[in-house]
Coordinates of C-alpha atoms (C1' of nucleotides) in Angstrom, one line a residue:
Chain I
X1 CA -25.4 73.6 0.0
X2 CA -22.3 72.4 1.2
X3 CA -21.0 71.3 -2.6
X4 CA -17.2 70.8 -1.4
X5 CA -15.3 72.3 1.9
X6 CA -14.8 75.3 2.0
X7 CA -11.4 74.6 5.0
X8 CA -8.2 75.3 4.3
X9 CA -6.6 71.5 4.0
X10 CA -3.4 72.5 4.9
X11 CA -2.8 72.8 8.8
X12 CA -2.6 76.4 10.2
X13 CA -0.3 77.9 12.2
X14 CA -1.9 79.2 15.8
X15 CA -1.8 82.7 14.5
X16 CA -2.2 83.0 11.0
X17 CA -6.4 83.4 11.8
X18 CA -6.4 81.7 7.8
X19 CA -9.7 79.5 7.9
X20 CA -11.3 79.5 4.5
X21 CA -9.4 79.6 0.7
X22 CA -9.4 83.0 0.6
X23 CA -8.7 83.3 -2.9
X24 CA -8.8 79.5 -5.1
X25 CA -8.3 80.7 -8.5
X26 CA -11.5 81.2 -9.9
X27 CA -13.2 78.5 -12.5
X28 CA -15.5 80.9 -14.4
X29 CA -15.9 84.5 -15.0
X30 CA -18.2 84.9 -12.2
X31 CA -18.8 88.5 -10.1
X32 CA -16.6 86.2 -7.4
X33 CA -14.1 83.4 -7.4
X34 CA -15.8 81.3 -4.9
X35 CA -18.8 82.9 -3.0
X36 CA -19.2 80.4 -0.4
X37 CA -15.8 80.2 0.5
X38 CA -16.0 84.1 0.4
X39 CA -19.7 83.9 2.5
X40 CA -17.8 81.3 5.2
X41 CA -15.2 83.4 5.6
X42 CA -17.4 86.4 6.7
X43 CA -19.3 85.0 8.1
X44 CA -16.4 83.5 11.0
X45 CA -15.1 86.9 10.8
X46 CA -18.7 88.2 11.8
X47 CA -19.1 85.3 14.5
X48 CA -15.8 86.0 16.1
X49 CA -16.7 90.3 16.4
X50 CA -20.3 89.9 17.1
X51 CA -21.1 86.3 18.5
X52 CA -24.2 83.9 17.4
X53 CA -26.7 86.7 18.8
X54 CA -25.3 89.6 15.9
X55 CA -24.8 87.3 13.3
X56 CA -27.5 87.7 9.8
X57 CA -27.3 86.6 6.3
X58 CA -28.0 90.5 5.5
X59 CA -24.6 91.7 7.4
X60 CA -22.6 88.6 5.5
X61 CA -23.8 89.6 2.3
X62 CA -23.1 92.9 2.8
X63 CA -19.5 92.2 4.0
X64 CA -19.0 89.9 1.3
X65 CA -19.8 92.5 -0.9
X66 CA -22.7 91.0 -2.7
X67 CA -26.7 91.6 -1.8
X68 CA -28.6 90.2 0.9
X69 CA -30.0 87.8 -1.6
X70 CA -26.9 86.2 -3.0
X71 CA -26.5 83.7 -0.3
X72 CA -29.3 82.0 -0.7
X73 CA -28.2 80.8 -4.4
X74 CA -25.7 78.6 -2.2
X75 CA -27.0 78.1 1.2
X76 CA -30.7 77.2 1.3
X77 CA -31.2 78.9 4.3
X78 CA -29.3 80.7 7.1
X79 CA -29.2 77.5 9.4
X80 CA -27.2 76.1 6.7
X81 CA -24.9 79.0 6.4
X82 CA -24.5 79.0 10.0
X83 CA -23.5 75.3 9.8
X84 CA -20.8 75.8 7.3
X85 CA -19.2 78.4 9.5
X86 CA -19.3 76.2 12.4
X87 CA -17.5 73.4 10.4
X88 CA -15.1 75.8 9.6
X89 CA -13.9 76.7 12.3
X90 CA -13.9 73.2 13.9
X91 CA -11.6 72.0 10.9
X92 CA -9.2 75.4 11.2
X93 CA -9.5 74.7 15.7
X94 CA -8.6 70.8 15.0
X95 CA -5.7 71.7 13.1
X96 CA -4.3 74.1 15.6
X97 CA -4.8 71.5 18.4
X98 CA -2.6 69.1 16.1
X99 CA 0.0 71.4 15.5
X100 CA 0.3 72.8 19.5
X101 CA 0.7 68.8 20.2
X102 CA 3.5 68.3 17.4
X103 CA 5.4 71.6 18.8
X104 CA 5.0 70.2 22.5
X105 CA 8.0 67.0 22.3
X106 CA 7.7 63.8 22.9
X107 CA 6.1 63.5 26.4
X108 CA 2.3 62.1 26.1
X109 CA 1.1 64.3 28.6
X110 CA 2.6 67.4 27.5
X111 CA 1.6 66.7 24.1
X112 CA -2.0 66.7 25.7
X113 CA -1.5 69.6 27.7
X114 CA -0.4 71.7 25.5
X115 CA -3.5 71.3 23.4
X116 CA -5.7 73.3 26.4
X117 CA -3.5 75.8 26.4
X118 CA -3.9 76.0 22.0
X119 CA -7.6 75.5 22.5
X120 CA -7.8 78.4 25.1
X121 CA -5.8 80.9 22.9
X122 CA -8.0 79.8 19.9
X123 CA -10.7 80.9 21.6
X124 CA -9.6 84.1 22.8
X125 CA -8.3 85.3 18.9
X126 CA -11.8 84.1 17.9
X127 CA -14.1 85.6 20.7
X128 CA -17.4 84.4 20.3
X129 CA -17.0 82.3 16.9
X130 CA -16.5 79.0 18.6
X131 CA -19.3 78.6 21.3
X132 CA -21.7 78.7 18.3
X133 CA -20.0 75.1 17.8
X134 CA -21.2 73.9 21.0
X135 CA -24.0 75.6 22.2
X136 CA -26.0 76.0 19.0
X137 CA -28.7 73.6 18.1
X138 CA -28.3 72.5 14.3
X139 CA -31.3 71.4 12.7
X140 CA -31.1 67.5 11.8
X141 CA -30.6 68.9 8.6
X142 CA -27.5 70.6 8.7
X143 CA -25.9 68.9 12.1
X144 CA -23.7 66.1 9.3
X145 CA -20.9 68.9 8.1
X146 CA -20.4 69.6 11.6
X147 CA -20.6 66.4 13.0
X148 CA -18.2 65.4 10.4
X149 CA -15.2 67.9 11.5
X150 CA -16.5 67.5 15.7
X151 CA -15.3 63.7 14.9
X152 CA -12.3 64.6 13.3
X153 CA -11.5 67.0 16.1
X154 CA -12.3 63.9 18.4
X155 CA -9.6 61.6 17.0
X156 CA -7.1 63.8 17.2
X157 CA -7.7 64.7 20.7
X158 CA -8.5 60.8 21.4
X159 CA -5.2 59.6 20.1
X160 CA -3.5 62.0 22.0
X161 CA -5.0 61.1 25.3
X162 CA -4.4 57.1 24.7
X163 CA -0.9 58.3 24.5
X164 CA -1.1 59.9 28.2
X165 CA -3.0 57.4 29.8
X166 CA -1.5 53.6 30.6
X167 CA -1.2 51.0 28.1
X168 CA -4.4 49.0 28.0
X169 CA -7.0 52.1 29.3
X170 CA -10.6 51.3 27.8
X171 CA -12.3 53.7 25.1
X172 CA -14.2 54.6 27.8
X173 CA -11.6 55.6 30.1
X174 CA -9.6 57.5 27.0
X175 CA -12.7 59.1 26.6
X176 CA -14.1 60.4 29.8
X177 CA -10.4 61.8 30.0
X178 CA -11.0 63.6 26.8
X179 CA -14.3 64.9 27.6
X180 CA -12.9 66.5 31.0
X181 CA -10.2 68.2 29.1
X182 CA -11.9 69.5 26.6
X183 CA -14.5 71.3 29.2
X184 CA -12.0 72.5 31.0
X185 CA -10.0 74.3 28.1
X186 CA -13.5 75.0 26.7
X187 CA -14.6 76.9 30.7
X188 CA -11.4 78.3 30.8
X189 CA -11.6 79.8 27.0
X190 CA -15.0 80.8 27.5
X191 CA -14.9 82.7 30.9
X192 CA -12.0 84.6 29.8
X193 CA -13.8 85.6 26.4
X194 CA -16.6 86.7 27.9
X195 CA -15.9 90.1 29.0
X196 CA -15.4 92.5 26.8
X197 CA -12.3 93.2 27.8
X198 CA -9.1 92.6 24.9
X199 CA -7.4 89.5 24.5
X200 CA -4.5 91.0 25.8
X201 CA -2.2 88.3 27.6
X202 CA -3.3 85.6 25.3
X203 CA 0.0 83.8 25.7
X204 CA -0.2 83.6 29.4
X205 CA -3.4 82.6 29.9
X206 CA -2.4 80.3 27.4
X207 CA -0.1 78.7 29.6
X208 CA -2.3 78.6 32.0
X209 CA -4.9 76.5 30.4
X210 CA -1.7 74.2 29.9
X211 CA -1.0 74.2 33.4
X212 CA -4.2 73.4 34.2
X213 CA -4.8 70.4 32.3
X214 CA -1.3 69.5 33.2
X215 CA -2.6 69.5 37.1
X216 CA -5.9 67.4 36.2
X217 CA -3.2 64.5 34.1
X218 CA -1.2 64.6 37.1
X219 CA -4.1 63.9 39.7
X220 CA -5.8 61.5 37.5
X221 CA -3.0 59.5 36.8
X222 CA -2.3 59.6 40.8
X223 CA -5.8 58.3 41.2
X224 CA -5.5 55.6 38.4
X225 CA -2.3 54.2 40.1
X226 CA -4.2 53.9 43.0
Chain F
X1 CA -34.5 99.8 37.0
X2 CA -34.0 97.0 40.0
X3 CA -34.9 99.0 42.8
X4 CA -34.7 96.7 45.6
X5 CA -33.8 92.9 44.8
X6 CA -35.4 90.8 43.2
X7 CA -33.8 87.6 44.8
X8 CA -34.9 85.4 47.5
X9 CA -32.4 85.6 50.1
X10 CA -32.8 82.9 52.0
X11 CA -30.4 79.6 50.9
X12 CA -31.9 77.5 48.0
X13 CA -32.0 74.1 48.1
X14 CA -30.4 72.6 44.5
X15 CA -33.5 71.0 43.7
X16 CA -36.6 73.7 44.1
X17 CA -35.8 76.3 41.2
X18 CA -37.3 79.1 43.6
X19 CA -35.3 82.4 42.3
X20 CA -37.0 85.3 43.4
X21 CA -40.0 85.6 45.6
X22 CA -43.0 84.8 43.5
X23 CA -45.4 86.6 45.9
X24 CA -44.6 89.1 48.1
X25 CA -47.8 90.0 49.6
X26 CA -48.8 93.1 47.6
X27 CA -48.4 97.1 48.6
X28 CA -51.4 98.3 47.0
X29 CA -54.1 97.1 44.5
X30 CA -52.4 96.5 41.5
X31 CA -53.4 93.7 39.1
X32 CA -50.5 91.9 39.8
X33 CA -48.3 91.8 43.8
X34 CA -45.2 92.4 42.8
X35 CA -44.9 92.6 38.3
X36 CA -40.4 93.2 38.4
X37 CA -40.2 90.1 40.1
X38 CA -42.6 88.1 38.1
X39 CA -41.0 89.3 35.0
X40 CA -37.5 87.8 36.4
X41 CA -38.7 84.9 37.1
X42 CA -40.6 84.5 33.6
X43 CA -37.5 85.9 32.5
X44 CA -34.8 83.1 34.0
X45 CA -37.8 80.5 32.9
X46 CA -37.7 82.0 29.3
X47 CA -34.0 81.9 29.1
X48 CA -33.8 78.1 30.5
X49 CA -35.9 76.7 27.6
X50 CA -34.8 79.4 24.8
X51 CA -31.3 80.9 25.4
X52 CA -30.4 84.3 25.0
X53 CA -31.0 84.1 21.5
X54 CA -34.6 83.1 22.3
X55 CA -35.4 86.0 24.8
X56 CA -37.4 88.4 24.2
X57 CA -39.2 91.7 26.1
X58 CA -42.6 90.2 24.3
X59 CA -42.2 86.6 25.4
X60 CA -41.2 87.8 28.9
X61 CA -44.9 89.9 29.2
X62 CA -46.5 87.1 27.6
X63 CA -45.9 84.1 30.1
X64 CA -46.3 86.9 32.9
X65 CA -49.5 87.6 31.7
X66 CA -49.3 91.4 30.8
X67 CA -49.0 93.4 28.0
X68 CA -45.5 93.9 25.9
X69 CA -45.4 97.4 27.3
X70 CA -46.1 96.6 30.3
X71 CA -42.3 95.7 31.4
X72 CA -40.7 98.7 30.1
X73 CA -42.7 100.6 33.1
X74 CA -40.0 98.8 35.4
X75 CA -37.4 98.2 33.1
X76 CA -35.9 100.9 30.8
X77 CA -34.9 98.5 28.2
X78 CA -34.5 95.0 27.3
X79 CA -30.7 94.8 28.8
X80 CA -31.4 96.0 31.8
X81 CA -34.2 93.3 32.2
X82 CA -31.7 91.1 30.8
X83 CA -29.3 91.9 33.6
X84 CA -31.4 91.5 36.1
X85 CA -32.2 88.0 35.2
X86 CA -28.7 87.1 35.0
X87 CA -28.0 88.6 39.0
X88 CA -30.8 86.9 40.0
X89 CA -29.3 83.2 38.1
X90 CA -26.1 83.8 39.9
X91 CA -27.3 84.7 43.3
X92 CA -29.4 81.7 43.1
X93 CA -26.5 79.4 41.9
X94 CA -24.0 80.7 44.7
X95 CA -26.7 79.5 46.9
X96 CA -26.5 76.7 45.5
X97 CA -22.8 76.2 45.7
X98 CA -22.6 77.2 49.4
X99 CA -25.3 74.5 49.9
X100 CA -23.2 71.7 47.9
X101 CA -19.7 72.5 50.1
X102 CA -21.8 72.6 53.6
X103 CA -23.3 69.0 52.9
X104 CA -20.3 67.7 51.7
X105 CA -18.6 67.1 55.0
X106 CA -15.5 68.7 56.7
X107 CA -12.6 68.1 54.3
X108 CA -11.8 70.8 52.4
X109 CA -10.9 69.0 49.1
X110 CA -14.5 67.6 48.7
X111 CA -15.9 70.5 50.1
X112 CA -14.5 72.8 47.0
X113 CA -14.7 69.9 44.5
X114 CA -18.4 69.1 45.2
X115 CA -19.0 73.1 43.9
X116 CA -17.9 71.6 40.9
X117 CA -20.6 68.9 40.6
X118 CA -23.1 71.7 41.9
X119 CA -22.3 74.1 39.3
X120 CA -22.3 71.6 36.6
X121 CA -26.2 70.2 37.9
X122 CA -27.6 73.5 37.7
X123 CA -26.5 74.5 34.7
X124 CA -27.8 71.0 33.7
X125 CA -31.1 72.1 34.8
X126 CA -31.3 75.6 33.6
X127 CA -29.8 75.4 30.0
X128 CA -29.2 78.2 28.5
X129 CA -29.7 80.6 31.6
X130 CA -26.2 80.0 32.6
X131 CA -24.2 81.3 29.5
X132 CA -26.3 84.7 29.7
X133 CA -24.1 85.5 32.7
X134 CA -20.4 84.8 31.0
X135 CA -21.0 85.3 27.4
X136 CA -23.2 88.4 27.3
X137 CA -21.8 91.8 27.3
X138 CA -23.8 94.2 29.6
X139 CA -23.5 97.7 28.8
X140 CA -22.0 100.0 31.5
X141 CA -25.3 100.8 32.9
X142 CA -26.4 97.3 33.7
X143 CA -23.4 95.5 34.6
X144 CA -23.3 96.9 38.3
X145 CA -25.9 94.4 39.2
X146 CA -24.6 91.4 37.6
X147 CA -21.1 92.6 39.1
X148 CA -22.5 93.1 42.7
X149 CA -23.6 88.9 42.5
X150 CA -20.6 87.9 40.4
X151 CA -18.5 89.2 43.6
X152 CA -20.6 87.3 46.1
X153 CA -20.2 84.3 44.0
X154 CA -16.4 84.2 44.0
X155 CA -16.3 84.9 47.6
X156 CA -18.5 82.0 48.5
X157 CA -15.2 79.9 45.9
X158 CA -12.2 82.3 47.1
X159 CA -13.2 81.0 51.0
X160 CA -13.8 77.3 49.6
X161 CA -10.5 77.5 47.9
X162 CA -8.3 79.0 50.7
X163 CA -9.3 76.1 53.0
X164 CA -8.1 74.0 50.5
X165 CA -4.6 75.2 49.4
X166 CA -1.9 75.4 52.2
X167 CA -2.3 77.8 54.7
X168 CA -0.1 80.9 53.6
X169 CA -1.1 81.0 49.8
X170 CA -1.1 84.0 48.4
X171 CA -4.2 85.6 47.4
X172 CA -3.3 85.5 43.8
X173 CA -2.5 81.8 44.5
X174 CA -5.9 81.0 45.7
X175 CA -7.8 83.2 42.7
X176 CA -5.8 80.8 39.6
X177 CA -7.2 78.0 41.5
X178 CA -10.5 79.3 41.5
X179 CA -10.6 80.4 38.4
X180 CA -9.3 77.5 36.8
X181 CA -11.7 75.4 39.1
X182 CA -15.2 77.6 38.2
X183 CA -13.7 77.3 34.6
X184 CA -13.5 73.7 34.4
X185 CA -16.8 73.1 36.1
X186 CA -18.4 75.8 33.7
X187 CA -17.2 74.0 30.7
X188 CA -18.1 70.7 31.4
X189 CA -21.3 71.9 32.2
X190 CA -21.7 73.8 28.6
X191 CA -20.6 71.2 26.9
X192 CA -23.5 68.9 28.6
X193 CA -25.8 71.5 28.3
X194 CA -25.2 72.3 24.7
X195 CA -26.3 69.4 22.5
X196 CA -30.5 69.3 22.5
X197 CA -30.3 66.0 24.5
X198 CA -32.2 66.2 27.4
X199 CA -30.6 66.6 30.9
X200 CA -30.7 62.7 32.1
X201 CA -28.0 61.6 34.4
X202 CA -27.8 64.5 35.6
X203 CA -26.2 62.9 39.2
X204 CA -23.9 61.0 37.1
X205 CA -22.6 63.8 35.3
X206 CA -22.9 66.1 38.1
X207 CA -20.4 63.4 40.0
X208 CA -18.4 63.2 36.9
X209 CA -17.4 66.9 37.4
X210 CA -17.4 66.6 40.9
X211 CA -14.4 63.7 40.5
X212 CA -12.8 65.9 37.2
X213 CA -12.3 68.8 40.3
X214 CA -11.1 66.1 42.7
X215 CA -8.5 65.2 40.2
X216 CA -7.5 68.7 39.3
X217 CA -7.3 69.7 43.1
X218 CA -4.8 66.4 43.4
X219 CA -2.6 67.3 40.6
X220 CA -2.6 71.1 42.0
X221 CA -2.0 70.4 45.4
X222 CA 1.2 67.8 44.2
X223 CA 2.8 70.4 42.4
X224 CA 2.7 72.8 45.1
X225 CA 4.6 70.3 47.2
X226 CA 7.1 69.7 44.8
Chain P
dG1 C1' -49.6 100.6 36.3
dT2 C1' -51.4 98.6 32.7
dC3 C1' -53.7 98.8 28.4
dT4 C1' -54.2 99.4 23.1
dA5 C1' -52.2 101.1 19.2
dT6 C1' -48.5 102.3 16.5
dA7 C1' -44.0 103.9 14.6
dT8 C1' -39.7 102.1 13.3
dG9 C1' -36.5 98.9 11.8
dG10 C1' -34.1 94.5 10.9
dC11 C1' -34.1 90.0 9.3
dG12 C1' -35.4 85.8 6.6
dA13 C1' -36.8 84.4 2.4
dT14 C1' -38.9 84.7 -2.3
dA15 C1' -40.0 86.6 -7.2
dG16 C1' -38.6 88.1 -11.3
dA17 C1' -35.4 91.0 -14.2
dC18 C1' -30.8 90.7 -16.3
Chain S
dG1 C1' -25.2 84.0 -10.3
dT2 C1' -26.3 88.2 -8.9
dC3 C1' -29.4 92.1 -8.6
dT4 C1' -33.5 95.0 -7.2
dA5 C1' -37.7 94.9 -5.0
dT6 C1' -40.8 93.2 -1.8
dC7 C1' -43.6 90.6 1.6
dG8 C1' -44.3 89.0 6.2
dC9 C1' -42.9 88.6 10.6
dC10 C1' -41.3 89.9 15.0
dA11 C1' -39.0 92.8 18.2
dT12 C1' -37.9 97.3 20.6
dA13 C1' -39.7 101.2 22.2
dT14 C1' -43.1 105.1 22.6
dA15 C1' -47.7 107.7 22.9
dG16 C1' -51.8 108.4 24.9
dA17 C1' -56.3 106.5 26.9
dC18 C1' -58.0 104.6 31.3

DNA sequence: GTCTATATGGCGATAGAC
DNA sequence: GTCTATCGCCATATAGAC
């Protein structure tokens, strides 16, 4: 049911793959610490081996060590499960997109560009987890925890653009600007994560996201200036 | 077991949805002309409204009318009808991408940068159909297919693209730029196509990525120079 | 080629013991 | 809170009649 967040509040680092509290010290003498953190965590690490399509309460359960009928003590049904996952790994993606703009220096635009390049090698150490976050429908019922980190994920990337862009742009401006780079990391994350092949040359294709985006600021700052 | 094509080879027009002949005058007296391609096109239809996750060997023999064992007479399994869905949604859409550069004049800028706002209106109007083709792994046996369209697809962009760059690019120069460029278009278009809002402004978004491709092109083309 | 019928198996979800 | 057991559903795929 969502009693709490099951993220990490502390940022990550791009590598660690840390999304959940793996281990908060337990309250009571239950079988587990903290089964929904436990379920959560699983359940990402299922996502990011076997995509939207293989995921099942059953095969969480069952990795989390517990029956298949465990889960539903804390998640009322596997839409919710699903939703707390995708949360997850919004508020663990958001982080790392925060950190790759701290590590980039002072200029706006690198700041900006260097989150494409994060968001594509995010991506490509979690294969399949994160187009669950986009191209899933959550029920009305369970679309608030996700909505809640996709906003948070939002600002950050929103402040950062305002930053790039000249002084005075509208909200509407900032945002188009965001929504363009986002897709773009997003396409380029996603085309190279869809073959099967390994994420071998993560950090270069890395780079290229960043190049990429870098090329789109360029030209769309051209354009603005006229 | 795709013997023969299922897909119409003459140009589609963006607008008309037509992906494989519906009714090739019949061979023989069979209950239905021509039963592969009607299961394809059932197929792409099922996919559009449903997703991968939606599709299903039964739902496919349903809407075409037959019986769920019907399909496996021309299909050994469910991937292999499956992969010929997805050859026959990306020979349609590089149709439909050769059809967006021809009408969009001479220069060869707007003529790769209008594939953009192509790509991104028909995955607009087909949904889900589109991720089948980047997200789903095909087994060994069925990928030829998809491969064989995926290939005439980045020819149709690879001969866009080298118009565009300065003559003399290498070839590896020309395939970053197109991958980058199908990348960005593909994510915009995801990210559109993912929420359950339906697909209005479909024009304006289509021109959005159209002018996101513009901009890239701009900022690519600068650095080049300098 | 298409049908009906069926074997097989997984998954979602619930009931009731502990 | 977790387990065992189970129901119901749907999907893949096959067997054999027509």
């Amino acid at each position: 049911m969502l009693e709490g967040s099951y993220i990490d509040e502390t940022t990550p680092r791009p590598g660690e793959r840390r999304i959940g509290p793996v281990s908060r010290p337990t309250r009571r003498g239950y079988h587990h610490g903290d089964l929904p953190a436990v379920l959560v965590r699983e359940g990402v690490a299922l996502l990011a081996e076997a995509g939207v399509a293989g995921f099942s309460v059953a095969k969480v359960a069952a990795r989390a060590g517990v029956s298949s009928a465990a889960p539903y003590r804390h998640f009322p049904d596997r839409e919710a499960l699903l939703a707390a996952c995708a949360a997850a790994i919004l508020a663990d993606l958001t982080g790392v997109l925060a950190w790759a703009a701290e590590q980039a220096g002072p200029d706006p635009v690198e700041r900006l560009a260097a989150t494409a390049g994060a968001y594509a090698g995010y991506v490509l150490g979690h294969r399949a987890g994160i187009d669950l976050v986009y191209s899933h429908d959550f029920g009305v019922t369970h679309r608030e925890a996700v909505h809640e980190q996709s906003r948070r994920f939002m600002d950050v990337l929103m402040k950062l653009a305002a930053d790039a862009l000249p002084a005075g742009t509208s909200w509407a401006g900032v945002a188009d600007l965001v929504y363009v780079h986002v897709s773009a990391a997003h396409g380029y994350a996603m085309l190279l994560a869809g073959g099967t092949r390994p994420p071998q040359n993560v950090e270069e294709h890395a780079a290229r996201a960043t190049a990429a985006a870098r090329d789109h600021l360029t030209g769309h700052l051209a354009r603005l200036r006229g």
